Amino acid sequence: MALARQEYLAPWWTYWLHSFPHVDLSFQAVDGAFRPEDAGYQQSLIFLACLSVVGLGISLLVLAVYLSCLCCCRREEERHDACCVTWAAVVTGLILCSAVGVGFYGNSETNDGVYQLTYSLYNGNHTLGGIDRLVTGSLDSMQKGVQEHLARLEEIFSTRRDYLQTLTFMQQMTGNIVRELTSLPDLGAMKVDLGAFADKLAYVEYYRWLTYLLLLILDLAICLVACLGLAKQSRWLLITIMVFGILTLILSWASLGAGTATAVGASDFCVSPDKFIVNHTQDFLSADIAHYYLYCTQSQVNPFQQPLTLFQRSLTTMQIQVQGLLQFSLPIFPTAERDLLGIQRILNSTEFNLHQLTALLDCRSLHKDYLDALMGMCYDGVEGLLYLCLFSLLAGSAFCALLCAVPHAWTLMANSRDKEYDDIDEEDPFNPQTRRMAPYNPNRANIHSFCSYSSSLGSQNSLHPSPQTASNAPTSEYMNQSMLFGGNPRYENVPLIGRGSPPPSYSPSMRTAYLSMTDAQIRHFGTDFQV
């Protein structure tokens, strides 16, 4: 049963893409029919691809204006700004992750569609190659093998006029077979075109799939690094995000332009594929043969029916003549047996080739490959390209927002660190800046521990230390106070004088006891604790 043409209907998205304005680089309207060899049509696709450059320029302009406003206009609502940056980072991450998911799906769909297209092309190429081999083999057998045997039989039957007439009739049948075979279309050219196109398409598709895969992985990696950099407040991670974010922004808009141009060009073909194929096969295929394979309806007449019928009749007539010569001439001319059997073998193999050729020339096989190719290209292929365009658009927008949020986060990090530094009490005795500003006092080498005093207020007489040299006083005092506070290394009660160390930490109780010193206690200890 022949396949019906209505099995293929162009999807709605191909008509939508086909309706896009086709304008060349001189801003002149161009016909939307698929004409890849036409310079104006090529410029219209390039024009669509260049529209993404406008989107990239707008994104960079928005980013530049935002950074300028961030540098010039400083606000003091840091808590509100931090909240905005956090939410902006969260929303941007969600959009970017969604875009990556859409991109993976679109990349897979496009790859499946192109694989189905190339598989159908290879199948059609195999069918056309089989037809070409059968026709070429049958022609060689009839023109060379049969003619050689007939020439030798003419010498053997030279004395019998009736046998020579039979040989002449067989030569006429051979000529009819050769003529019918040569009347078949030259499908070798189509075979070469399909094979070369399928190989090139598979090569391009592999690198297209790999490029998008690397771009998707890069987007996902930048998203993860951005989350890590904002969580750890790492400046070098933020710098890395800025550099790779700008690069990915450019790649996203570039992929959007390439995907849009490819989708529109493919849709122009999918809307009217028959017209393009008929116009590009008219050099070696007649219109009725092209329509026979493109539509393949029961109402259509097989254009190969007449030559194949004449081929079969001539072949059958030759087989009958050879069978008669084998029956009646061999008792008289036994040397003719070898040539007659050779002709019979050639006719039998040619008949087998004829049955195979009839099956391959039927429209159902090639029409099925044609429909599969259209389904793969116009459904899965173009649909996948639309998803990839959506991925590029979402990724470009998300990276633009991310590049706006990163400098703001950088500013908040810098302000937060400055604020923490400004909160240090200048009167804090453990403040290194205050210690550097105070004049040097030689007696501070043997400074008494205030914490020793505060921990034993009931027995002040035990606070007098034994005489020690200035070189080892801080070390022994530190060891004594470490034992006094239970060996907890967190709280140090002796300023690390002359050791080039950062200021020690101290407990809240130490500071409270220090501030509660009375005048009598100050007179007792002297000015050792006066910083």
PDB file of N, CA and C in Angstrom, residues 162-249:
ATOM      1  N   ASP A 162      18.781 -20.375 -40.881  1.00  0.00           N
ATOM      2  CA  ASP A 162      17.715 -20.241 -39.884  1.00  0.00           C
ATOM      3  C   ASP A 162      18.275 -19.940 -38.494  1.00  0.00           C
ATOM      4  N   TYR A 163      19.384 -20.548 -38.182  1.00  0.00           N
ATOM      5  CA  TYR A 163      20.011 -20.240 -36.883  1.00  0.00           C
ATOM      6  C   TYR A 163      20.593 -18.823 -36.857  1.00  0.00           C
ATOM      7  N   LEU A 164      21.102 -18.385 -38.009  1.00  0.00           N
ATOM      8  CA  LEU A 164      21.626 -17.008 -38.069  1.00  0.00           C
ATOM      9  C   LEU A 164      20.500 -15.992 -37.907  1.00  0.00           C
ATOM     10  N   GLN A 165      19.319 -16.284 -38.410  1.00  0.00           N
ATOM     11  CA  GLN A 165      18.183 -15.374 -38.217  1.00  0.00           C
ATOM     12  C   GLN A 165      17.785 -15.310 -36.741  1.00  0.00           C
ATOM     13  N   THR A 166      17.870 -16.447 -36.099  1.00  0.00           N
ATOM     14  CA  THR A 166      17.569 -16.447 -34.664  1.00  0.00           C
ATOM     15  C   THR A 166      18.578 -15.596 -33.892  1.00  0.00           C
ATOM     16  N   LEU A 167      19.846 -15.711 -34.269  1.00  0.00           N
ATOM     17  CA  LEU A 167      20.867 -14.884 -33.613  1.00  0.00           C
ATOM     18  C   LEU A 167      20.633 -13.395 -33.885  1.00  0.00           C
ATOM     19  N   THR A 168      20.220 -13.058 -35.106  1.00  0.00           N
ATOM     20  CA  THR A 168      19.923 -11.651 -35.428  1.00  0.00           C
ATOM     21  C   THR A 168      18.755 -11.137 -34.579  1.00  0.00           C
ATOM     22  N   PHE A 169      17.739 -11.947 -34.423  1.00  0.00           N
ATOM     23  CA  PHE A 169      16.603 -11.556 -33.592  1.00  0.00           C
ATOM     24  C   PHE A 169      17.042 -11.368 -32.124  1.00  0.00           C
ATOM     25  N   MET A 170      17.923 -12.234 -31.648  1.00  0.00           N
ATOM     26  CA  MET A 170      18.423 -12.087 -30.276  1.00  0.00           C
ATOM     27  C   MET A 170      19.246 -10.810 -30.115  1.00  0.00           C
ATOM     28  N   GLN A 171      19.974 -10.420 -31.145  1.00  0.00           N
ATOM     29  CA  GLN A 171      20.712  -9.165 -31.099  1.00  0.00           C
ATOM     30  C   GLN A 171      19.759  -7.973 -31.010  1.00  0.00           C
ATOM     31  N   GLN A 172      18.634  -8.060 -31.695  1.00  0.00           N
ATOM     32  CA  GLN A 172      17.643  -6.991 -31.597  1.00  0.00           C
ATOM     33  C   GLN A 172      17.067  -6.898 -30.180  1.00  0.00           C
ATOM     34  N   MET A 173      16.799  -8.055 -29.590  1.00  0.00           N
ATOM     35  CA  MET A 173      16.280  -8.046 -28.222  1.00  0.00           C
ATOM     36  C   MET A 173      17.314  -7.482 -27.244  1.00  0.00           C
ATOM     37  N   THR A 174      18.571  -7.821 -27.512  1.00  0.00           N
ATOM     38  CA  THR A 174      19.634  -7.261 -26.661  1.00  0.00           C
ATOM     39  C   THR A 174      19.679  -5.747 -26.781  1.00  0.00           C
ATOM     40  N   GLY A 175      19.528  -5.257 -28.001  1.00  0.00           N
ATOM     41  CA  GLY A 175      19.499  -3.800 -28.194  1.00  0.00           C
ATOM     42  C   GLY A 175      18.317  -3.155 -27.499  1.00  0.00           C
ATOM     43  N   ASN A 176      17.157  -3.831 -27.516  1.00  0.00           N
ATOM     44  CA  ASN A 176      15.992  -3.284 -26.805  1.00  0.00           C
ATOM     45  C   ASN A 176      16.257  -3.193 -25.304  1.00  0.00           C
ATOM     46  N   ILE A 177      16.868  -4.223 -24.745  1.00  0.00           N
ATOM     47  CA  ILE A 177      17.170  -4.204 -23.308  1.00  0.00           C
ATOM     48  C   ILE A 177      18.147  -3.083 -22.976  1.00  0.00           C
ATOM     49  N   VAL A 178      19.173  -2.927 -23.794  1.00  0.00           N
ATOM     50  CA  VAL A 178      20.151  -1.864 -23.540  1.00  0.00           C
ATOM     51  C   VAL A 178      19.485  -0.499 -23.653  1.00  0.00           C
ATOM     52  N   ARG A 179      18.615  -0.335 -24.624  1.00  0.00           N
ATOM     53  CA  ARG A 179      17.939   0.951 -24.795  1.00  0.00           C
ATOM     54  C   ARG A 179      17.038   1.277 -23.607  1.00  0.00           C
ATOM     55  N   GLU A 180      16.317   0.284 -23.110  1.00  0.00           N
ATOM     56  CA  GLU A 180      15.443   0.541 -21.966  1.00  0.00           C
ATOM     57  C   GLU A 180      16.245   0.842 -20.698  1.00  0.00           C
ATOM     58  N   LEU A 181      17.369   0.168 -20.537  1.00  0.00           N
ATOM     59  CA  LEU A 181      18.200   0.448 -19.367  1.00  0.00           C
ATOM     60  C   LEU A 181      18.799   1.842 -19.425  1.00  0.00           C
ATOM     61  N   THR A 182      19.231   2.250 -20.585  1.00  0.00           N
ATOM     62  CA  THR A 182      19.819   3.590 -20.714  1.00  0.00           C
ATOM     63  C   THR A 182      18.762   4.691 -20.619  1.00  0.00           C
ATOM     64  N   SER A 183      17.484   4.341 -20.836  1.00  0.00           N
ATOM     65  CA  SER A 183      16.428   5.355 -20.704  1.00  0.00           C
ATOM     66  C   SER A 183      16.105   5.667 -19.246  1.00  0.00           C
ATOM     67  N   LEU A 184      16.549   4.805 -18.348  1.00  0.00           N
ATOM     68  CA  LEU A 184      16.335   5.085 -16.933  1.00  0.00           C
ATOM     69  C   LEU A 184      17.159   6.302 -16.512  1.00  0.00           C
ATOM     70  N   PRO A 185      16.663   7.086 -15.536  1.00  0.00           N
ATOM     71  CA  PRO A 185      17.398   8.299 -15.127  1.00  0.00           C
ATOM     72  C   PRO A 185      18.749   7.949 -14.535  1.00  0.00           C
ATOM     73  N   ASP A 186      19.684   8.868 -14.719  1.00  0.00           N
ATOM     74  CA  ASP A 186      21.024   8.689 -14.164  1.00  0.00           C
ATOM     75  C   ASP A 186      20.983   9.061 -12.681  1.00  0.00           C
ATOM     76  N   LEU A 187      20.878   8.053 -11.863  1.00  0.00           N
ATOM     77  CA  LEU A 187      20.784   8.286 -10.419  1.00  0.00           C
ATOM     78  C   LEU A 187      22.145   8.327  -9.742  1.00  0.00           C
ATOM     79  N   GLY A 188      23.194   8.134 -10.489  1.00  0.00           N
ATOM     80  CA  GLY A 188      24.520   8.186  -9.892  1.00  0.00           C
ATOM     81  C   GLY A 188      24.850   9.563  -9.345  1.00  0.00           C
ATOM     82  N   ALA A 189      24.403  10.613 -10.075  1.00  0.00           N
ATOM     83  CA  ALA A 189      24.674  11.978  -9.601  1.00  0.00           C
ATOM     84  C   ALA A 189      23.955  12.246  -8.284  1.00  0.00           C
ATOM     85  N   MET A 190      22.696  11.817  -8.170  1.00  0.00           N
ATOM     86  CA  MET A 190      21.960  11.997  -6.916  1.00  0.00           C
ATOM     87  C   MET A 190      22.603  11.203  -5.791  1.00  0.00           C
ATOM     88  N   LYS A 191      23.116  10.037  -6.091  1.00  0.00           N
ATOM     89  CA  LYS A 191      23.790   9.232  -5.068  1.00  0.00           C
ATOM     90  C   LYS A 191      24.994   9.973  -4.498  1.00  0.00           C
ATOM     91  N   VAL A 192      25.799  10.569  -5.369  1.00  0.00           N
ATOM     92  CA  VAL A 192      26.983  11.291  -4.901  1.00  0.00           C
ATOM     93  C   VAL A 192      26.564  12.490  -4.062  1.00  0.00           C
ATOM     94  N   ASP A 193      25.524  13.212  -4.495  1.00  0.00           N
ATOM     95  CA  ASP A 193      25.087  14.388  -3.758  1.00  0.00           C
ATOM     96  C   ASP A 193      24.564  14.007  -2.376  1.00  0.00           C
ATOM     97  N   LEU A 194      23.752  12.978  -2.294  1.00  0.00           N
ATOM     98  CA  LEU A 194      23.210  12.570  -1.003  1.00  0.00           C
ATOM     99  C   LEU A 194      24.305  12.082  -0.056  1.00  0.00           C
ATOM    100  N   GLY A 195      25.215  11.283  -0.563  1.00  0.00           N
ATOM    101  CA  GLY A 195      26.288  10.779   0.285  1.00  0.00           C
ATOM    102  C   GLY A 195      27.190  11.883   0.798  1.00  0.00           C
ATOM    103  N   ALA A 196      27.583  12.809  -0.081  1.00  0.00           N
ATOM    104  CA  ALA A 196      28.453  13.907   0.335  1.00  0.00           C
ATOM    105  C   ALA A 196      27.741  14.832   1.319  1.00  0.00           C
ATOM    106  N   PHE A 197      26.465  15.094   1.068  1.00  0.00           N
ATOM    107  CA  PHE A 197      25.712  15.972   1.961  1.00  0.00           C
ATOM    108  C   PHE A 197      25.530  15.335   3.329  1.00  0.00           C
ATOM    109  N   ALA A 198      25.238  14.025   3.368  1.00  0.00           N
ATOM    110  CA  ALA A 198      25.073  13.337   4.651  1.00  0.00           C
ATOM    111  C   ALA A 198      26.378  13.321   5.446  1.00  0.00           C
ATOM    112  N   ASP A 199      27.506  13.094   4.786  1.00  0.00           N
ATOM    113  CA  ASP A 199      28.795  13.100   5.485  1.00  0.00           C
ATOM    114  C   ASP A 199      29.115  14.477   6.056  1.00  0.00           C
ATOM    115  N   LYS A 200      28.891  15.501   5.257  1.00  0.00           N
ATOM    116  CA  LYS A 200      29.166  16.867   5.733  1.00  0.00           C
ATOM    117  C   LYS A 200      28.238  17.250   6.872  1.00  0.00           C
ATOM    118  N   LEU A 201      26.975  16.865   6.762  1.00  0.00           N
ATOM    119  CA  LEU A 201      26.013  17.190   7.818  1.00  0.00           C
ATOM    120  C   LEU A 201      26.369  16.499   9.123  1.00  0.00           C
ATOM    121  N   ALA A 202      26.765  15.230   9.053  1.00  0.00           N
ATOM    122  CA  ALA A 202      27.152  14.505  10.271  1.00  0.00           C
ATOM    123  C   ALA A 202      28.396  15.129  10.902  1.00  0.00           C
ATOM    124  N   TYR A 203      29.332  15.585  10.091  1.00  0.00           N
ATOM    125  CA  TYR A 203      30.554  16.215  10.607  1.00  0.00           C
ATOM    126  C   TYR A 203      30.233  17.536  11.320  1.00  0.00           C
ATOM    127  N   VAL A 204      29.404  18.352  10.694  1.00  0.00           N
ATOM    128  CA  VAL A 204      29.042  19.639  11.295  1.00  0.00           C
ATOM    129  C   VAL A 204      28.228  19.432  12.566  1.00  0.00           C
ATOM    130  N   GLU A 205      27.321  18.470  12.539  1.00  0.00           N
ATOM    131  CA  GLU A 205      26.471  18.227  13.703  1.00  0.00           C
ATOM    132  C   GLU A 205      27.278  17.771  14.908  1.00  0.00           C
ATOM    133  N   TYR A 206      28.303  16.977  14.688  1.00  0.00           N
ATOM    134  CA  TYR A 206      29.111  16.515  15.812  1.00  0.00           C
ATOM    135  C   TYR A 206      29.767  17.699  16.542  1.00  0.00           C
ATOM    136  N   TYR A 207      30.364  18.610  15.803  1.00  0.00           N
ATOM    137  CA  TYR A 207      31.027  19.745  16.431  1.00  0.00           C
ATOM    138  C   TYR A 207      30.004  20.754  16.967  1.00  0.00           C
ATOM    139  N   ARG A 208      28.839  20.851  16.349  1.00  0.00           N
ATOM    140  CA  ARG A 208      27.797  21.717  16.908  1.00  0.00           C
ATOM    141  C   ARG A 208      27.334  21.184  18.263  1.00  0.00           C
ATOM    142  N   TRP A 209      27.073  19.885  18.341  1.00  0.00           N
ATOM    143  CA  TRP A 209      26.650  19.268  19.590  1.00  0.00           C
ATOM    144  C   TRP A 209      27.727  19.419  20.658  1.00  0.00           C
ATOM    145  N   LEU A 210      28.987  19.211  20.304  1.00  0.00           N
ATOM    146  CA  LEU A 210      30.069  19.324  21.272  1.00  0.00           C
ATOM    147  C   LEU A 210      30.236  20.766  21.748  1.00  0.00           C
ATOM    148  N   THR A 211      30.092  21.736  20.846  1.00  0.00           N
ATOM    149  CA  THR A 211      30.232  23.146  21.234  1.00  0.00           C
ATOM    150  C   THR A 211      29.152  23.555  22.221  1.00  0.00           C
ATOM    151  N   TYR A 212      27.918  23.180  21.941  1.00  0.00           N
ATOM    152  CA  TYR A 212      26.835  23.524  22.869  1.00  0.00           C
ATOM    153  C   TYR A 212      27.005  22.802  24.204  1.00  0.00           C
ATOM    154  N   LEU A 213      27.488  21.569  24.166  1.00  0.00           N
ATOM    155  CA  LEU A 213      27.706  20.848  25.416  1.00  0.00           C
ATOM    156  C   LEU A 213      28.743  21.558  26.286  1.00  0.00           C
ATOM    157  N   LEU A 214      29.838  22.002  25.684  1.00  0.00           N
ATOM    158  CA  LEU A 214      30.856  22.729  26.443  1.00  0.00           C
ATOM    159  C   LEU A 214      30.315  24.062  26.952  1.00  0.00           C
ATOM    160  N   LEU A 215      29.501  24.734  26.146  1.00  0.00           N
ATOM    161  CA  LEU A 215      28.914  26.001  26.583  1.00  0.00           C
ATOM    162  C   LEU A 215      27.971  25.788  27.761  1.00  0.00           C
ATOM    163  N   LEU A 216      27.185  24.727  27.729  1.00  0.00           N
ATOM    164  CA  LEU A 216      26.282  24.426  28.845  1.00  0.00           C
ATOM    165  C   LEU A 216      27.070  24.114  30.115  1.00  0.00           C
ATOM    166  N   ILE A 217      28.118  23.342  29.978  1.00  0.00           N
ATOM    167  CA  ILE A 217      28.947  23.021  31.147  1.00  0.00           C
ATOM    168  C   ILE A 217      29.613  24.283  31.692  1.00  0.00           C
ATOM    169  N   LEU A 218      30.073  25.156  30.817  1.00  0.00           N
ATOM    170  CA  LEU A 218      30.686  26.412  31.253  1.00  0.00           C
ATOM    171  C   LEU A 218      29.688  27.280  31.999  1.00  0.00           C
ATOM    172  N   ASP A 219      28.464  27.379  31.501  1.00  0.00           N
ATOM    173  CA  ASP A 219      27.437  28.167  32.191  1.00  0.00           C
ATOM    174  C   ASP A 219      27.149  27.603  33.576  1.00  0.00           C
ATOM    175  N   LEU A 220      27.032  26.297  33.654  1.00  0.00           N
ATOM    176  CA  LEU A 220      26.759  25.680  34.953  1.00  0.00           C
ATOM    177  C   LEU A 220      27.927  25.868  35.921  1.00  0.00           C
ATOM    178  N   ALA A 221      29.148  25.766  35.418  1.00  0.00           N
ATOM    179  CA  ALA A 221      30.319  25.966  36.279  1.00  0.00           C
ATOM    180  C   ALA A 221      30.390  27.409  36.786  1.00  0.00           C
ATOM    181  N   ILE A 222      30.096  28.370  35.936  1.00  0.00           N
ATOM    182  CA  ILE A 222      30.128  29.778  36.360  1.00  0.00           C
ATOM    183  C   ILE A 222      29.057  30.034  37.412  1.00  0.00           C
ATOM    184  N   CYS A 223      27.898  29.415  37.245  1.00  0.00           N
ATOM    185  CA  CYS A 223      26.829  29.565  38.253  1.00  0.00           C
ATOM    186  C   CYS A 223      27.279  29.029  39.606  1.00  0.00           C
ATOM    187  N   LEU A 224      27.910  27.875  39.614  1.00  0.00           N
ATOM    188  CA  LEU A 224      28.377  27.299  40.877  1.00  0.00           C
ATOM    189  C   LEU A 224      29.494  28.134  41.497  1.00  0.00           C
ATOM    190  N   VAL A 225      30.426  28.620  40.665  1.00  0.00           N
ATOM    191  CA  VAL A 225      31.514  29.450  41.176  1.00  0.00           C
ATOM    192  C   VAL A 225      30.972  30.770  41.723  1.00  0.00           C
ATOM    193  N   ALA A 226      29.933  31.310  41.086  1.00  0.00           N
ATOM    194  CA  ALA A 226      29.329  32.546  41.581  1.00  0.00           C
ATOM    195  C   ALA A 226      28.711  32.348  42.962  1.00  0.00           C
ATOM    196  N   CYS A 227      28.018  31.234  43.141  1.00  0.00           N
ATOM    197  CA  CYS A 227      27.446  30.944  44.461  1.00  0.00           C
ATOM    198  C   CYS A 227      28.554  30.777  45.506  1.00  0.00           C
ATOM    199  N   LEU A 228      29.625  30.093  45.129  1.00  0.00           N
ATOM    200  CA  LEU A 228      30.735  29.907  46.056  1.00  0.00           C
ATOM    201  C   LEU A 228      31.425  31.223  46.395  1.00  0.00           C
ATOM    202  N   GLY A 229      31.626  32.069  45.385  1.00  0.00           N
ATOM    203  CA  GLY A 229      32.295  33.347  45.620  1.00  0.00           C
ATOM    204  C   GLY A 229      31.481  34.271  46.504  1.00  0.00           C
ATOM    205  N   LEU A 230      30.153  34.310  46.309  1.00  0.00           N
ATOM    206  CA  LEU A 230      29.316  35.160  47.149  1.00  0.00           C
ATOM    207  C   LEU A 230      29.214  34.608  48.566  1.00  0.00           C
ATOM    208  N   ALA A 231      29.213  33.291  48.705  1.00  0.00           N
ATOM    209  CA  ALA A 231      29.124  32.706  50.042  1.00  0.00           C
ATOM    210  C   ALA A 231      30.407  32.922  50.834  1.00  0.00           C
ATOM    211  N   LYS A 232      31.549  32.741  50.204  1.00  0.00           N
ATOM    212  CA  LYS A 232      32.833  32.907  50.873  1.00  0.00           C
ATOM    213  C   LYS A 232      33.339  34.350  50.853  1.00  0.00           C
ATOM    214  N   GLN A 233      32.657  35.209  50.095  1.00  0.00           N
ATOM    215  CA  GLN A 233      33.091  36.599  49.932  1.00  0.00           C
ATOM    216  C   GLN A 233      34.550  36.659  49.470  1.00  0.00           C
ATOM    217  N   SER A 234      34.814  35.867  48.432  1.00  0.00           N
ATOM    218  CA  SER A 234      36.162  35.791  47.872  1.00  0.00           C
ATOM    219  C   SER A 234      36.262  36.732  46.673  1.00  0.00           C
ATOM    220  N   ARG A 235      37.194  37.645  46.756  1.00  0.00           N
ATOM    221  CA  ARG A 235      37.319  38.630  45.695  1.00  0.00           C
ATOM    222  C   ARG A 235      37.909  38.042  44.415  1.00  0.00           C
ATOM    223  N   TRP A 236      38.849  37.119  44.551  1.00  0.00           N
ATOM    224  CA  TRP A 236      39.431  36.561  43.336  1.00  0.00           C
ATOM    225  C   TRP A 236      38.434  35.672  42.602  1.00  0.00           C
ATOM    226  N   LEU A 237      37.513  35.046  43.341  1.00  0.00           N
ATOM    227  CA  LEU A 237      36.452  34.304  42.675  1.00  0.00           C
ATOM    228  C   LEU A 237      35.503  35.248  41.948  1.00  0.00           C
ATOM    229  N   LEU A 238      35.217  36.393  42.533  1.00  0.00           N
ATOM    230  CA  LEU A 238      34.362  37.368  41.864  1.00  0.00           C
ATOM    231  C   LEU A 238      35.021  37.931  40.610  1.00  0.00           C
ATOM    232  N   ILE A 239      36.332  38.122  40.656  1.00  0.00           N
ATOM    233  CA  ILE A 239      37.045  38.576  39.451  1.00  0.00           C
ATOM    234  C   ILE A 239      36.966  37.515  38.361  1.00  0.00           C
ATOM    235  N   THR A 240      37.125  36.254  38.736  1.00  0.00           N
ATOM    236  CA  THR A 240      37.005  35.167  37.761  1.00  0.00           C
ATOM    237  C   THR A 240      35.607  35.126  37.154  1.00  0.00           C
ATOM    238  N   ILE A 241      34.595  35.343  37.986  1.00  0.00           N
ATOM    239  CA  ILE A 241      33.216  35.352  37.488  1.00  0.00           C
ATOM    240  C   ILE A 241      33.008  36.483  36.497  1.00  0.00           C
ATOM    241  N   MET A 242      33.567  37.641  36.785  1.00  0.00           N
ATOM    242  CA  MET A 242      33.409  38.782  35.876  1.00  0.00           C
ATOM    243  C   MET A 242      34.032  38.489  34.511  1.00  0.00           C
ATOM    244  N   VAL A 243      35.235  37.933  34.512  1.00  0.00           N
ATOM    245  CA  VAL A 243      35.925  37.673  33.240  1.00  0.00           C
ATOM    246  C   VAL A 243      35.178  36.622  32.417  1.00  0.00           C
ATOM    247  N   PHE A 244      34.904  35.489  33.045  1.00  0.00           N
ATOM    248  CA  PHE A 244      34.220  34.421  32.308  1.00  0.00           C
ATOM    249  C   PHE A 244      32.749  34.758  32.055  1.00  0.00           C
ATOM    250  N   GLY A 245      32.155  35.584  32.899  1.00  0.00           N
ATOM    251  CA  GLY A 245      30.784  35.996  32.665  1.00  0.00           C
ATOM    252  C   GLY A 245      30.644  36.833  31.409  1.00  0.00           C
ATOM    253  N   ILE A 246      31.580  37.750  31.193  1.00  0.00           N
ATOM    254  CA  ILE A 246      31.539  38.558  29.967  1.00  0.00           C
ATOM    255  C   ILE A 246      31.765  37.680  28.739  1.00  0.00           C
ATOM    256  N   LEU A 247      32.707  36.736  28.842  1.00  0.00           N
ATOM    257  CA  LEU A 247      32.948  35.821  27.724  1.00  0.00           C
ATOM    258  C   LEU A 247      31.714  34.980  27.417  1.00  0.00           C
ATOM    259  N   THR A 248      31.071  34.460  28.443  1.00  0.00           N
ATOM    260  CA  THR A 248      29.884  33.643  28.234  1.00  0.00           C
ATOM    261  C   THR A 248      28.720  34.478  27.735  1.00  0.00           C
ATOM    262  N   LEU A 249      28.635  35.721  28.152  1.00  0.00           N
ATOM    263  CA  LEU A 249      27.596  36.620  27.636  1.00  0.00           C
ATOM    264  C   LEU A 249      27.736  36.796  26.128  1.00  0.00           C
TER     265      LEU A 249
END
